[in-house]
């Protein structure tokens, strides 16, 4: 805005309003300056900044958190539909777009998320019902009862308790979003191979969250040092035509752990394993 408009319009308006701020309706102030309705319109979006009260939103937050804890988290579309249903049920003033779409808008979702930092948009991990129901006090309790005995007998500390397990890695990663020409049906990105190969990684982590360099098993007859180029320092590589850890390779993995933790008869380490064939062979 030019300086002369600021001087002759804004400053007199402030001087007029300041002595009686809040004491007269806005329309009277507008009429005193011959302002038109078009110049003083308030956008529809600003009229509906917060739909639910400060007492109602925490109830919705608690419902979302509880649903997530029991394995039934709501996606953003379901949350917006739920917000619309709650607004209708509680006779709230809502924008016309909510009624048209039968759903809350993206601006409400963004504001709702910013007001409640304990909520975040996450990608859930698929978990079977059998696995979820097996994780309960009755099934998990005996594990800690058995863990208590060596923990006390060996005078272990959390950093001397390690969990070891395998996971599968792929040499072909999911491409990230790239910048390309619009109106092109398909965008290609060159990779070494399309399908990739599966590499077995033996992860090693202790009870305080510190990890050791992993062991990698490649589906090859012979291991070559270049196979672990770029891997974390200290990574130990193996080769097996099947790509799986065998009894012999697992013993080598235990030696790998021993070299890093420097366990001795006086300073023992507890390694927790599952019942895989290669683990129970020793």
Backbone as numpy.savetxt, mean C-alpha at the origin, in Angstrom:
# Nx Ny Nz CAx CAy CAz Cx Cy Cz
-5.24 41.49 -11.86 -6.09 42.67 -11.86 -5.20 43.91 -11.86
-5.50 44.95 -12.72 -4.69 46.18 -12.74 -4.70 46.87 -11.39
-3.63 47.65 -11.12 -3.50 48.27 -9.80 -4.60 49.28 -9.52
-5.08 49.98 -10.59 -6.09 51.00 -10.34 -7.43 50.38 -9.96
-7.73 49.17 -10.51 -8.95 48.48 -10.10 -8.84 48.01 -8.66
-7.66 47.54 -8.29 -7.45 47.13 -6.90 -7.63 48.32 -5.96
-7.14 49.48 -6.36 -7.18 50.66 -5.49 -8.60 51.22 -5.37
-9.34 51.26 -6.49 -10.64 51.93 -6.49 -11.81 50.99 -6.20
-11.60 49.68 -6.27 -12.71 48.75 -6.04 -12.51 47.89 -4.80
-11.36 47.22 -4.70 -11.15 46.28 -3.61 -10.98 46.99 -2.28
-10.12 48.02 -2.24 -9.86 48.70 -0.97 -11.10 49.38 -0.40
-11.92 50.09 -1.19 -13.16 50.65 -0.63 -14.11 49.57 -0.12
-14.14 48.45 -0.81 -15.01 47.37 -0.36 -14.56 46.84 0.99
-13.27 46.69 1.17 -12.76 46.22 2.45 -13.05 47.22 3.56
-12.90 48.53 3.26 -13.18 49.56 4.26 -14.65 49.58 4.63
-15.52 49.24 3.68 -16.95 49.25 3.94 -17.37 48.05 4.78
-16.75 46.90 4.52 -17.16 45.66 5.18 -16.52 45.53 6.55
-15.27 45.97 6.71 -14.50 45.69 7.92 -15.20 46.15 9.20
-15.82 47.36 9.30 -16.42 47.78 10.57 -17.61 46.92 10.99
-18.33 46.36 10.01 -19.53 45.60 10.35 -19.42 44.17 9.82
-18.20 43.63 9.86 -17.97 42.29 9.30 -18.88 41.27 9.99
-19.66 40.59 9.20 -20.52 39.55 9.74 -21.85 40.06 10.25
-22.09 41.36 10.22 -23.32 41.90 10.78 -24.40 42.14 9.74
-24.04 42.15 8.45 -25.03 42.39 7.41 -24.95 41.29 6.38
-26.07 40.96 5.73 -26.06 39.91 4.70 -25.19 40.28 3.52
-24.72 39.26 2.83 -23.85 39.48 1.68 -24.57 40.23 0.57
-25.88 39.97 0.40 -26.59 40.61 -0.71 -26.69 42.13 -0.54
-26.71 42.60 0.73 -26.76 44.05 0.97 -25.41 44.67 0.62
-24.33 43.96 0.98 -23.01 44.46 0.63 -22.86 44.52 -0.88
-23.37 43.51 -1.56 -23.28 43.47 -3.03 -24.05 44.63 -3.64
-25.27 44.89 -3.11 -26.07 45.97 -3.67 -25.41 47.33 -3.46
-24.64 47.48 -2.39 -23.96 48.75 -2.12 -22.88 49.06 -3.14
-22.38 48.03 -3.83 -21.34 48.22 -4.84 -21.84 47.92 -6.25
-23.18 47.78 -6.37 -23.79 47.54 -7.68 -23.17 46.36 -8.39
-22.89 45.31 -7.62 -22.31 44.12 -8.22 -23.42 43.26 -8.79
-23.18 42.61 -9.90 -24.17 41.74 -10.53 -24.13 40.35 -9.90
-25.20 39.60 -10.12 -25.25 38.23 -9.60 -24.18 37.36 -10.21
-23.90 37.63 -11.53 -22.91 36.79 -12.21 -21.52 36.97 -11.60
-21.21 38.18 -11.12 -19.87 38.45 -10.58 -19.70 37.95 -9.17
-20.81 37.56 -8.52 -20.71 37.13 -7.12 -21.21 35.71 -6.93
-21.37 34.98 -7.99 -21.82 33.60 -7.87 -20.77 32.75 -7.19
-21.23 31.84 -6.38 -20.35 30.87 -5.72 -20.49 29.55 -6.43
-19.39 28.95 -6.77 -19.43 27.70 -7.52 -20.17 26.64 -6.73
-20.82 25.73 -7.46 -21.58 24.67 -6.82 -20.69 23.75 -6.01
-19.45 23.58 -6.47 -18.56 22.66 -5.76 -18.25 23.15 -4.36
-18.14 24.51 -4.18 -17.78 25.03 -2.87 -18.92 24.95 -1.88
-20.16 24.72 -2.36 -21.29 24.63 -1.46 -21.38 23.27 -0.79
-20.65 22.31 -1.24 -20.75 20.95 -0.72 -19.36 20.41 -0.41
-18.59 21.13 0.35 -17.22 20.70 0.62 -17.19 19.51 1.57
-18.02 19.54 2.61 -18.08 18.43 3.55 -19.52 17.98 3.65
-19.78 16.75 3.29 -21.14 16.23 3.30 -21.53 15.75 4.68
-20.63 14.99 5.32 -20.93 14.39 6.61 -20.32 15.22 7.73
-20.92 15.12 8.90 -20.45 15.89 10.05 -19.17 15.28 10.62
-18.59 16.01 11.58 -17.36 15.53 12.22 -17.61 14.30 13.07
-18.85 14.04 13.44 -19.17 12.84 14.20 -19.47 11.66 13.29
-19.95 11.93 12.07 -20.35 10.85 11.17 -19.17 10.25 10.40
-18.23 11.09 9.98 -17.11 10.58 9.19 -16.26 9.55 9.93
-15.93 9.75 11.23 -15.16 8.71 11.94 -15.85 7.36 11.98
-17.18 7.35 11.98 -17.91 6.07 11.96 -17.66 5.36 10.64
-17.68 6.11 9.54 -17.40 5.53 8.23 -15.96 5.04 8.15
-15.04 5.81 8.71 -13.62 5.40 8.71 -13.45 4.10 9.48
-14.07 3.99 10.63 -13.95 2.77 11.44 -14.53 1.57 10.70
-15.62 1.78 9.96 -16.19 0.68 9.17 -15.22 0.22 8.09
-14.57 1.17 7.41 -13.61 0.82 6.36 -12.42 0.06 6.93
-11.92 0.50 8.08 -10.78 -0.17 8.69 -11.15 -1.57 9.15
-12.33 -1.73 9.71 -12.75 -3.05 10.18 -12.94 -4.00 9.00
-13.54 -3.51 7.91 -13.72 -4.35 6.73 -12.38 -4.78 6.15
-11.38 -3.90 6.20 -10.06 -4.25 5.70 -9.38 -5.29 6.58
-9.56 -5.16 7.90 -8.90 -6.10 8.82 -9.43 -7.52 8.67
-10.69 -7.67 8.35 -11.27 -9.02 8.25 -11.20 -9.58 6.83
-10.51 -8.88 5.94 -10.28 -9.42 4.60 -11.29 -9.03 3.55
-12.12 -8.01 3.81 -13.11 -7.56 2.83 -13.01 -6.05 2.62
-11.85 -5.57 2.15 -11.70 -4.12 1.96 -12.57 -3.62 0.81
-12.98 -2.37 0.89 -13.81 -1.76 -0.14 -12.94 -1.04 -1.15
-13.28 -1.18 -2.43 -12.58 -0.40 -3.44 -13.18 1.00 -3.50
-12.56 1.87 -4.27 -13.00 3.26 -4.29 -14.41 3.42 -4.86
-14.77 2.62 -5.84 -16.12 2.71 -6.42 -17.17 2.33 -5.39
-16.91 1.25 -4.65 -17.85 0.83 -3.62 -17.95 1.86 -2.51
-16.82 2.46 -2.15 -16.82 3.48 -1.10 -17.66 4.68 -1.53
-17.52 5.12 -2.77 -18.30 6.27 -3.23 -19.79 5.94 -3.29
-20.13 4.72 -3.67 -21.54 4.31 -3.66 -22.08 4.26 -2.24
-21.25 3.77 -1.31 -21.66 3.72 0.09 -21.87 5.13 0.64
-20.98 6.05 0.30 -21.12 7.43 0.76 -22.41 8.05 0.24
-22.75 7.76 -1.00 -24.01 8.27 -1.56 -25.21 7.70 -0.82
-25.20 6.39 -0.56 -26.32 5.76 0.16 -26.46 6.35 1.56
-25.34 6.58 2.23 -25.39 7.16 3.57 -25.93 8.58 3.54
-25.54 9.34 2.53 -26.02 10.71 2.41 -27.53 10.74 2.16
-28.01 9.86 1.31 -29.45 9.80 1.04 -30.21 9.35 2.28
-29.69 8.33 2.96 -30.37 7.81 4.14 -30.45 8.86 5.26
-29.40 9.68 5.38 -29.36 10.68 6.44 -29.81 12.07 5.98
-30.41 12.12 4.78 -31.00 13.35 4.24 -29.97 14.48 4.24
-28.84 14.24 3.58 -27.79 15.24 3.48 -27.94 16.05 2.20
-27.43 17.27 2.23 -27.38 18.08 1.01 -26.21 17.60 0.16
-26.49 17.16 -1.03 -25.46 16.61 -1.90 -25.52 17.29 -3.27
-24.42 17.30 -4.01 -24.43 17.89 -5.36 -25.34 17.09 -6.30
-25.79 17.75 -7.33 -26.64 17.08 -8.32 -25.91 15.94 -9.01
-24.59 16.07 -9.16 -23.83 15.01 -9.82 -23.90 13.70 -9.04
-24.01 13.78 -7.71 -24.15 12.57 -6.90 -25.44 11.85 -7.26
-26.52 12.61 -7.39 -27.82 11.99 -7.72 -27.81 11.41 -9.13
-27.13 12.08 -10.03 -27.08 11.57 -11.40 -26.29 10.27 -11.50
-25.14 10.22 -10.83 -24.27 9.05 -10.91 -24.57 8.00 -9.84
-25.47 8.34 -8.89 -25.75 7.43 -7.76 -24.47 7.08 -7.02
-23.59 8.06 -6.92 -22.28 7.81 -6.31 -21.65 9.14 -5.93
-20.80 9.12 -4.91 -20.06 10.32 -4.54 -19.03 10.64 -5.62
-18.57 11.87 -5.64 -17.62 12.29 -6.65 -16.18 12.06 -6.24
-15.29 12.21 -7.21 -13.87 11.99 -6.95 -13.29 13.08 -6.04
-13.88 14.28 -6.09 -13.39 15.35 -5.22 -13.72 15.05 -3.76
-14.91 14.49 -3.52 -15.23 14.10 -2.15 -14.28 13.02 -1.66
-13.99 12.04 -2.52 -13.10 10.95 -2.14 -11.71 11.49 -1.80
-11.22 12.42 -2.61 -9.90 13.00 -2.36 -9.88 13.75 -1.03
-10.93 14.53 -0.77 -10.99 15.27 0.48 -11.16 14.35 1.68
-11.97 13.31 1.53 -12.18 12.35 2.62 -10.88 11.66 2.98
-10.12 11.28 1.97 -8.84 10.62 2.22 -7.83 11.57 2.86
-7.83 12.83 2.45 -6.89 13.79 3.04 -7.23 14.12 4.49
-8.51 14.01 4.85 -8.91 14.30 6.23 -8.62 13.15 7.18
-8.38 11.97 6.62 -8.17 10.79 7.46 -6.90 10.08 6.98
-5.79 10.43 7.58 -4.49 9.93 7.14 -4.31 8.44 7.38
-5.16 7.83 8.22 -5.03 6.39 8.47 -5.54 5.56 7.30
-6.14 6.20 6.31 -6.63 5.50 5.13 -5.67 5.73 3.97
-5.51 4.72 3.13 -4.66 4.83 1.94 -5.22 3.90 0.87
-4.88 4.19 -0.37 -5.29 3.36 -1.49 -4.20 2.32 -1.72
-4.53 1.06 -1.53 -3.56 -0.03 -1.62 -4.05 -1.08 -2.60
-3.11 -1.88 -3.11 -3.46 -3.05 -3.92 -3.49 -4.26 -3.01
-4.66 -4.90 -2.83 -4.75 -6.01 -1.88 -4.05 -7.26 -2.40
-3.60 -8.08 -1.48 -2.98 -9.35 -1.82 -4.04 -10.45 -1.77
-4.25 -11.18 -2.87 -5.26 -12.26 -2.84 -4.93 -13.29 -1.77
-5.88 -13.56 -0.90 -5.70 -14.52 0.19 -6.89 -15.46 0.21
-6.61 -16.76 0.12 -7.69 -17.74 0.10 -8.41 -17.79 1.45
-9.65 -18.25 1.42 -10.43 -18.37 2.65 -9.78 -19.37 3.59
-9.24 -20.45 3.02 -8.60 -21.47 3.86 -7.41 -20.89 4.61
-6.62 -20.08 3.93 -5.46 -19.48 4.59 -5.88 -18.45 5.63
-6.90 -17.68 5.30 -7.34 -16.65 6.24 -7.94 -17.26 7.51
-8.76 -18.31 7.34 -9.39 -18.93 8.50 -8.39 -19.72 9.33
-7.29 -20.17 8.71 -6.29 -20.95 9.47 -5.47 -20.07 10.40
-5.44 -18.77 10.11 -4.66 -17.87 10.96 -5.53 -17.40 12.12
-5.55 -18.19 13.19 -6.32 -17.85 14.38 -5.54 -18.27 15.61
-6.04 -17.90 16.77 -5.33 -18.14 18.02 -5.13 -19.62 18.28
-6.11 -20.44 17.93 -6.01 -21.88 18.19 -4.89 -22.51 17.39
-4.73 -22.10 16.14 -3.69 -22.68 15.29 -2.32 -22.04 15.49
-2.30 -20.75 15.75 -1.03 -20.05 15.89 -0.44 -20.20 17.29
-1.29 -20.35 18.29 -0.82 -20.46 19.66 0.23 -21.54 19.89
0.00 -22.79 19.41 1.01 -23.84 19.61 2.38 -23.51 19.02
2.41 -22.73 17.93 3.70 -22.34 17.35 4.53 -21.53 18.34
3.89 -20.57 18.98 4.63 -19.74 19.94 4.95 -20.51 21.21
4.12 -21.49 21.55 4.45 -22.34 22.70 5.72 -23.14 22.43
5.85 -23.65 21.20 7.05 -24.40 20.83 8.26 -23.47 20.69
8.03 -22.26 20.24 9.13 -21.31 20.09 9.66 -20.86 21.44
8.81 -20.85 22.44 9.22 -20.37 23.77 10.33 -21.22 24.37
10.28 -22.54 24.14 11.27 -23.44 24.75 12.69 -23.15 24.27
12.99 -23.18 22.95 14.37 -22.86 22.53 14.73 -21.40 22.80
13.76 -20.53 22.78 14.04 -19.11 23.04 14.61 -18.91 24.44
14.06 -19.65 25.40 14.53 -19.52 26.78 15.77 -20.37 27.04
15.81 -21.59 26.49 16.94 -22.48 26.74 18.23 -21.95 26.15
18.15 -21.36 24.96 19.34 -20.87 24.27 19.63 -19.40 24.56
18.76 -18.77 25.36 18.93 -17.35 25.68 19.04 -16.51 24.41
18.11 -16.75 23.50 18.13 -16.06 22.22 17.62 -14.63 22.34
18.07 -13.81 21.43 17.55 -12.45 21.29 16.89 -12.34 19.92
15.98 -11.40 19.71 15.24 -11.33 18.44 16.12 -11.29 17.20
17.27 -10.62 17.28 18.13 -10.54 16.08 18.81 -11.86 15.75
18.69 -12.88 16.64 19.29 -14.19 16.38 18.25 -15.21 15.96
17.03 -14.77 15.68 15.96 -15.66 15.21 15.65 -15.30 13.76
15.83 -16.26 12.86 15.67 -16.01 11.43 14.56 -16.87 10.84
13.82 -16.27 9.94 12.81 -17.00 9.17 13.33 -17.14 7.74
13.26 -18.35 7.20 13.78 -18.65 5.87 12.66 -19.23 5.02
12.45 -18.68 3.84 11.39 -19.19 2.97 11.71 -18.83 1.52
11.11 -19.60 0.60 11.34 -19.37 -0.83 10.21 -18.54 -1.42
10.55 -17.83 -2.47 9.56 -17.12 -3.27 10.02 -17.13 -4.72
9.09 -16.99 -5.64 9.41 -17.04 -7.07 9.53 -15.63 -7.63
10.59 -15.39 -8.40 10.81 -14.12 -9.08 10.80 -14.36 -10.58
10.40 -13.35 -11.34 10.37 -13.46 -12.79 11.40 -12.52 -13.40
12.07 -12.98 -14.45 13.06 -12.14 -15.13 12.40 -11.12 -16.05
11.09 -11.24 -16.27 10.35 -10.29 -17.09 9.41 -9.51 -16.19
9.75 -8.25 -15.95 8.96 -7.43 -15.04 7.82 -6.74 -15.78
6.80 -6.35 -15.02 5.66 -5.65 -15.60 6.09 -4.26 -16.05
5.83 -3.89 -17.31 6.28 -2.57 -17.79 5.59 -1.44 -17.04
6.34 -0.35 -16.85 5.77 0.85 -16.25 5.13 1.70 -17.34
4.31 2.66 -16.92 3.68 3.55 -17.87 4.73 4.45 -18.51
4.60 4.66 -19.81 5.58 5.45 -20.56 4.87 6.56 -21.32
5.64 7.50 -21.81 5.11 8.59 -22.62 5.24 8.19 -24.09
4.12 8.22 -24.81 4.13 7.80 -26.22 3.13 8.65 -27.00
3.10 8.42 -28.29 2.21 9.17 -29.17 0.76 8.81 -28.88
-0.09 9.82 -28.82 -1.51 9.56 -28.62 -2.14 9.02 -29.90
-3.32 8.42 -29.76 -4.07 7.83 -30.87 -3.34 6.67 -31.53
-2.37 6.10 -30.82 -1.71 4.88 -31.31 -2.29 3.70 -30.56
-2.72 2.68 -31.27 -3.43 1.57 -30.65 -2.56 0.79 -29.70
-1.29 0.59 -30.04 -0.41 -0.23 -29.20 0.98 0.39 -29.15
1.57 0.38 -27.96 2.92 0.89 -27.76 3.80 -0.28 -27.34
4.88 -0.51 -28.07 5.78 -1.63 -27.77 6.99 -1.15 -27.00
7.52 -2.03 -26.17 8.75 -1.77 -25.44 9.63 -3.01 -25.54
10.85 -2.83 -26.03 11.73 -3.97 -26.24 12.22 -4.53 -24.92
12.13 -5.85 -24.79 12.64 -6.57 -23.62 13.44 -7.76 -24.11
14.21 -8.36 -23.22 15.04 -9.49 -23.63 14.19 -10.69 -24.00
13.05 -10.87 -23.33 12.13 -11.95 -23.67 10.77 -11.59 -23.11
9.71 -12.11 -23.73 8.36 -11.69 -23.37 7.85 -12.41 -22.12
8.05 -13.72 -22.04 7.46 -14.48 -20.95 8.36 -14.52 -19.72
9.66 -14.50 -19.90 10.56 -14.52 -18.76 10.72 -15.90 -18.16
11.66 -16.01 -17.23 11.91 -17.27 -16.53 11.73 -17.06 -15.03
11.42 -18.15 -14.36 11.19 -18.09 -12.92 12.48 -18.41 -12.17
12.85 -17.53 -11.27 14.03 -17.70 -10.43 13.55 -17.86 -8.99
14.04 -18.87 -8.31 13.67 -19.10 -6.91 14.63 -18.32 -6.01
14.06 -17.53 -5.14 14.86 -16.77 -4.18 14.59 -17.28 -2.77
15.64 -17.56 -2.04 15.52 -17.94 -0.63 15.75 -16.68 0.20
14.67 -16.16 0.78 14.76 -14.96 1.60 15.09 -15.29 3.05
15.90 -14.46 3.67 16.36 -14.70 5.05 16.18 -13.40 5.82
15.32 -13.41 6.85 15.05 -12.20 7.62 14.90 -12.55 9.08
15.36 -11.67 9.96 15.27 -11.97 11.39 14.08 -11.26 12.03
13.91 -11.46 13.34 12.71 -11.00 14.03 12.66 -9.49 14.21
13.75 -8.78 13.99 13.73 -7.32 14.10 13.68 -6.66 12.72
13.55 -7.48 11.66 13.38 -6.93 10.32 14.63 -6.79 9.50
15.77 -7.21 10.00 17.01 -7.16 9.21 17.12 -8.40 8.33
17.60 -8.24 7.13 17.69 -9.36 6.19 19.14 -9.63 5.81
19.38 -10.88 5.42 20.69 -11.29 4.90 20.63 -11.32 3.38
21.77 -11.29 2.70 21.75 -11.45 1.25 21.06 -12.75 0.86
20.22 -12.74 -0.16 19.45 -13.93 -0.51 20.27 -14.97 -1.26
19.67 -16.14 -1.42 20.20 -17.19 -2.29 19.28 -17.30 -3.50
19.86 -17.36 -4.69 19.09 -17.45 -5.92 19.39 -18.76 -6.63
18.34 -19.44 -7.08 18.48 -20.71 -7.80 18.01 -20.49 -9.23
18.92 -20.68 -10.19 18.62 -20.47 -11.61 18.36 -21.80 -12.30
17.42 -21.84 -13.25 17.14 -23.08 -13.99 18.20 -23.36 -15.05
19.39 -23.66 -14.62 20.52 -23.93 -15.50 21.32 -25.12 -14.96
22.13 -25.70 -15.82 22.98 -26.81 -15.38 24.22 -26.31 -14.65
24.73 -25.16 -15.07 25.92 -24.60 -14.44 25.67 -23.14 -14.08
26.19 -22.76 -12.94 26.04 -21.38 -12.49 27.18 -20.52 -13.02
26.85 -19.34 -13.50 27.84 -18.37 -13.98 27.73 -17.10 -13.13
28.86 -16.51 -12.77 28.83 -15.32 -11.90 28.00 -14.17 -12.45
27.92 -14.05 -13.79 27.17 -12.92 -14.34 25.67 -13.03 -14.08
25.21 -14.21 -13.65 23.78 -14.39 -13.39 23.29 -13.54 -12.23
24.17 -13.20 -11.30 23.76 -12.40 -10.15 24.28 -10.97 -10.26
24.61 -10.56 -11.48 25.06 -9.18 -11.69 23.91 -8.22 -11.35
24.16 -7.27 -10.49 23.13 -6.32 -10.08 22.32 -6.76 -8.88
22.56 -7.98 -8.39 21.86 -8.47 -7.21 22.42 -7.80 -5.96
21.73 -7.88 -4.82 22.26 -7.29 -3.58 23.64 -7.84 -3.25
24.53 -7.03 -2.72 25.88 -7.51 -2.37 25.81 -8.71 -1.43
26.63 -9.72 -1.73 26.66 -10.92 -0.91 25.70 -12.00 -1.35
24.92 -11.75 -2.42 23.97 -12.76 -2.91 24.72 -14.01 -3.36
24.19 -15.17 -3.00 24.81 -16.45 -3.39 23.93 -17.10 -4.46
24.54 -17.49 -5.57 23.79 -18.09 -6.67 24.06 -19.56 -6.84
23.03 -20.30 -7.28 23.12 -21.73 -7.56 22.46 -22.00 -8.90
22.73 -23.20 -9.41 22.09 -23.64 -10.65 21.53 -25.03 -10.45
20.32 -25.23 -10.96 19.67 -26.53 -10.91 18.73 -26.62 -12.11
18.82 -27.66 -12.94 17.99 -27.73 -14.14 16.50 -27.57 -13.87
16.03 -28.07 -12.73 14.61 -27.95 -12.42 14.23 -26.56 -11.92
15.23 -25.80 -11.47 14.95 -24.47 -10.95 14.54 -24.44 -9.50
14.51 -25.60 -8.84 14.07 -25.67 -7.45 15.25 -25.94 -6.52
15.06 -25.62 -5.24 16.08 -25.91 -4.24 16.04 -27.39 -3.89
17.19 -28.03 -3.95 17.30 -29.45 -3.59 17.89 -29.58 -2.18
17.96 -30.81 -1.70 18.53 -31.06 -0.37 19.97 -30.57 -0.30
20.73 -30.87 -1.37 22.14 -30.47 -1.39 22.29 -28.96 -1.42
21.46 -28.29 -2.23 21.56 -26.83 -2.32 21.13 -26.16 -1.02
20.18 -26.77 -0.32 19.74 -26.15 0.93 20.85 -26.18 1.98
21.64 -27.24 1.99 22.78 -27.28 2.91 23.74 -26.14 2.60
23.94 -25.87 1.30 24.80 -24.75 0.91 24.19 -23.42 1.36
22.88 -23.34 1.33 22.21 -22.12 1.81 22.44 -21.93 3.31
22.42 -23.03 4.07 22.69 -22.94 5.50 24.12 -22.47 5.75
25.05 -22.94 4.95 26.43 -22.47 5.07 26.52 -20.97 4.76
25.73 -20.56 3.78 25.67 -19.13 3.43 25.18 -18.31 4.62
24.16 -18.80 5.31 23.65 -18.10 6.50 24.71 -18.06 7.59
25.39 -19.19 7.79 26.41 -19.28 8.83 27.55 -18.28 8.60
27.93 -18.09 7.35 29.02 -17.16 7.05 28.65 -15.72 7.42
27.37 -15.39 7.33 26.96 -14.02 7.58 26.63 -13.77 9.05
26.04 -14.74 9.73 25.66 -14.52 11.14 26.77 -14.94 12.10
27.76 -15.74 11.59 28.89 -16.19 12.40 28.41 -16.88 13.69
27.53 -17.85 13.51 27.02 -18.59 14.66 28.09 -19.53 15.21
28.06 -19.72 16.53 28.98 -20.62 17.23 28.18 -21.39 18.27
28.76 -22.45 18.85 28.05 -23.17 19.92 27.69 -22.26 21.10
28.46 -21.20 21.31 28.16 -20.28 22.40 27.20 -19.17 21.98
27.10 -18.93 20.68 26.24 -17.86 20.16 25.39 -18.44 19.04
24.38 -19.19 19.43 23.59 -19.94 18.46 22.54 -19.06 17.79
22.07 -19.58 16.65 21.04 -18.90 15.87 19.90 -19.87 15.63
18.67 -19.39 15.75 17.50 -20.22 15.49 16.97 -19.89 14.10
16.86 -20.91 13.23 16.35 -20.74 11.88 15.00 -21.44 11.79
13.96 -20.69 11.46 12.60 -21.23 11.35 12.31 -21.53 9.89
11.87 -22.77 9.62 11.62 -23.24 8.26 10.22 -23.82 8.16
9.75 -24.01 6.93 8.52 -24.76 6.73 8.87 -26.23 6.50
7.87 -27.04 6.16 8.11 -28.48 6.05 8.40 -28.92 4.61
9.07 -28.06 3.85 9.47 -28.45 2.49 10.47 -29.61 2.56
10.42 -30.47 1.56 11.26 -31.67 1.55 12.74 -31.35 1.71
13.20 -30.30 1.05 14.62 -29.95 1.13 15.00 -29.43 2.51
14.03 -28.90 3.25 14.31 -28.35 4.57 14.45 -29.43 5.64
13.65 -30.46 5.53 13.63 -31.48 6.59 14.56 -32.65 6.27
15.35 -32.54 5.21 16.23 -33.65 4.82 17.40 -33.81 5.78
17.79 -32.73 6.45 18.95 -32.81 7.34 18.54 -33.26 8.74
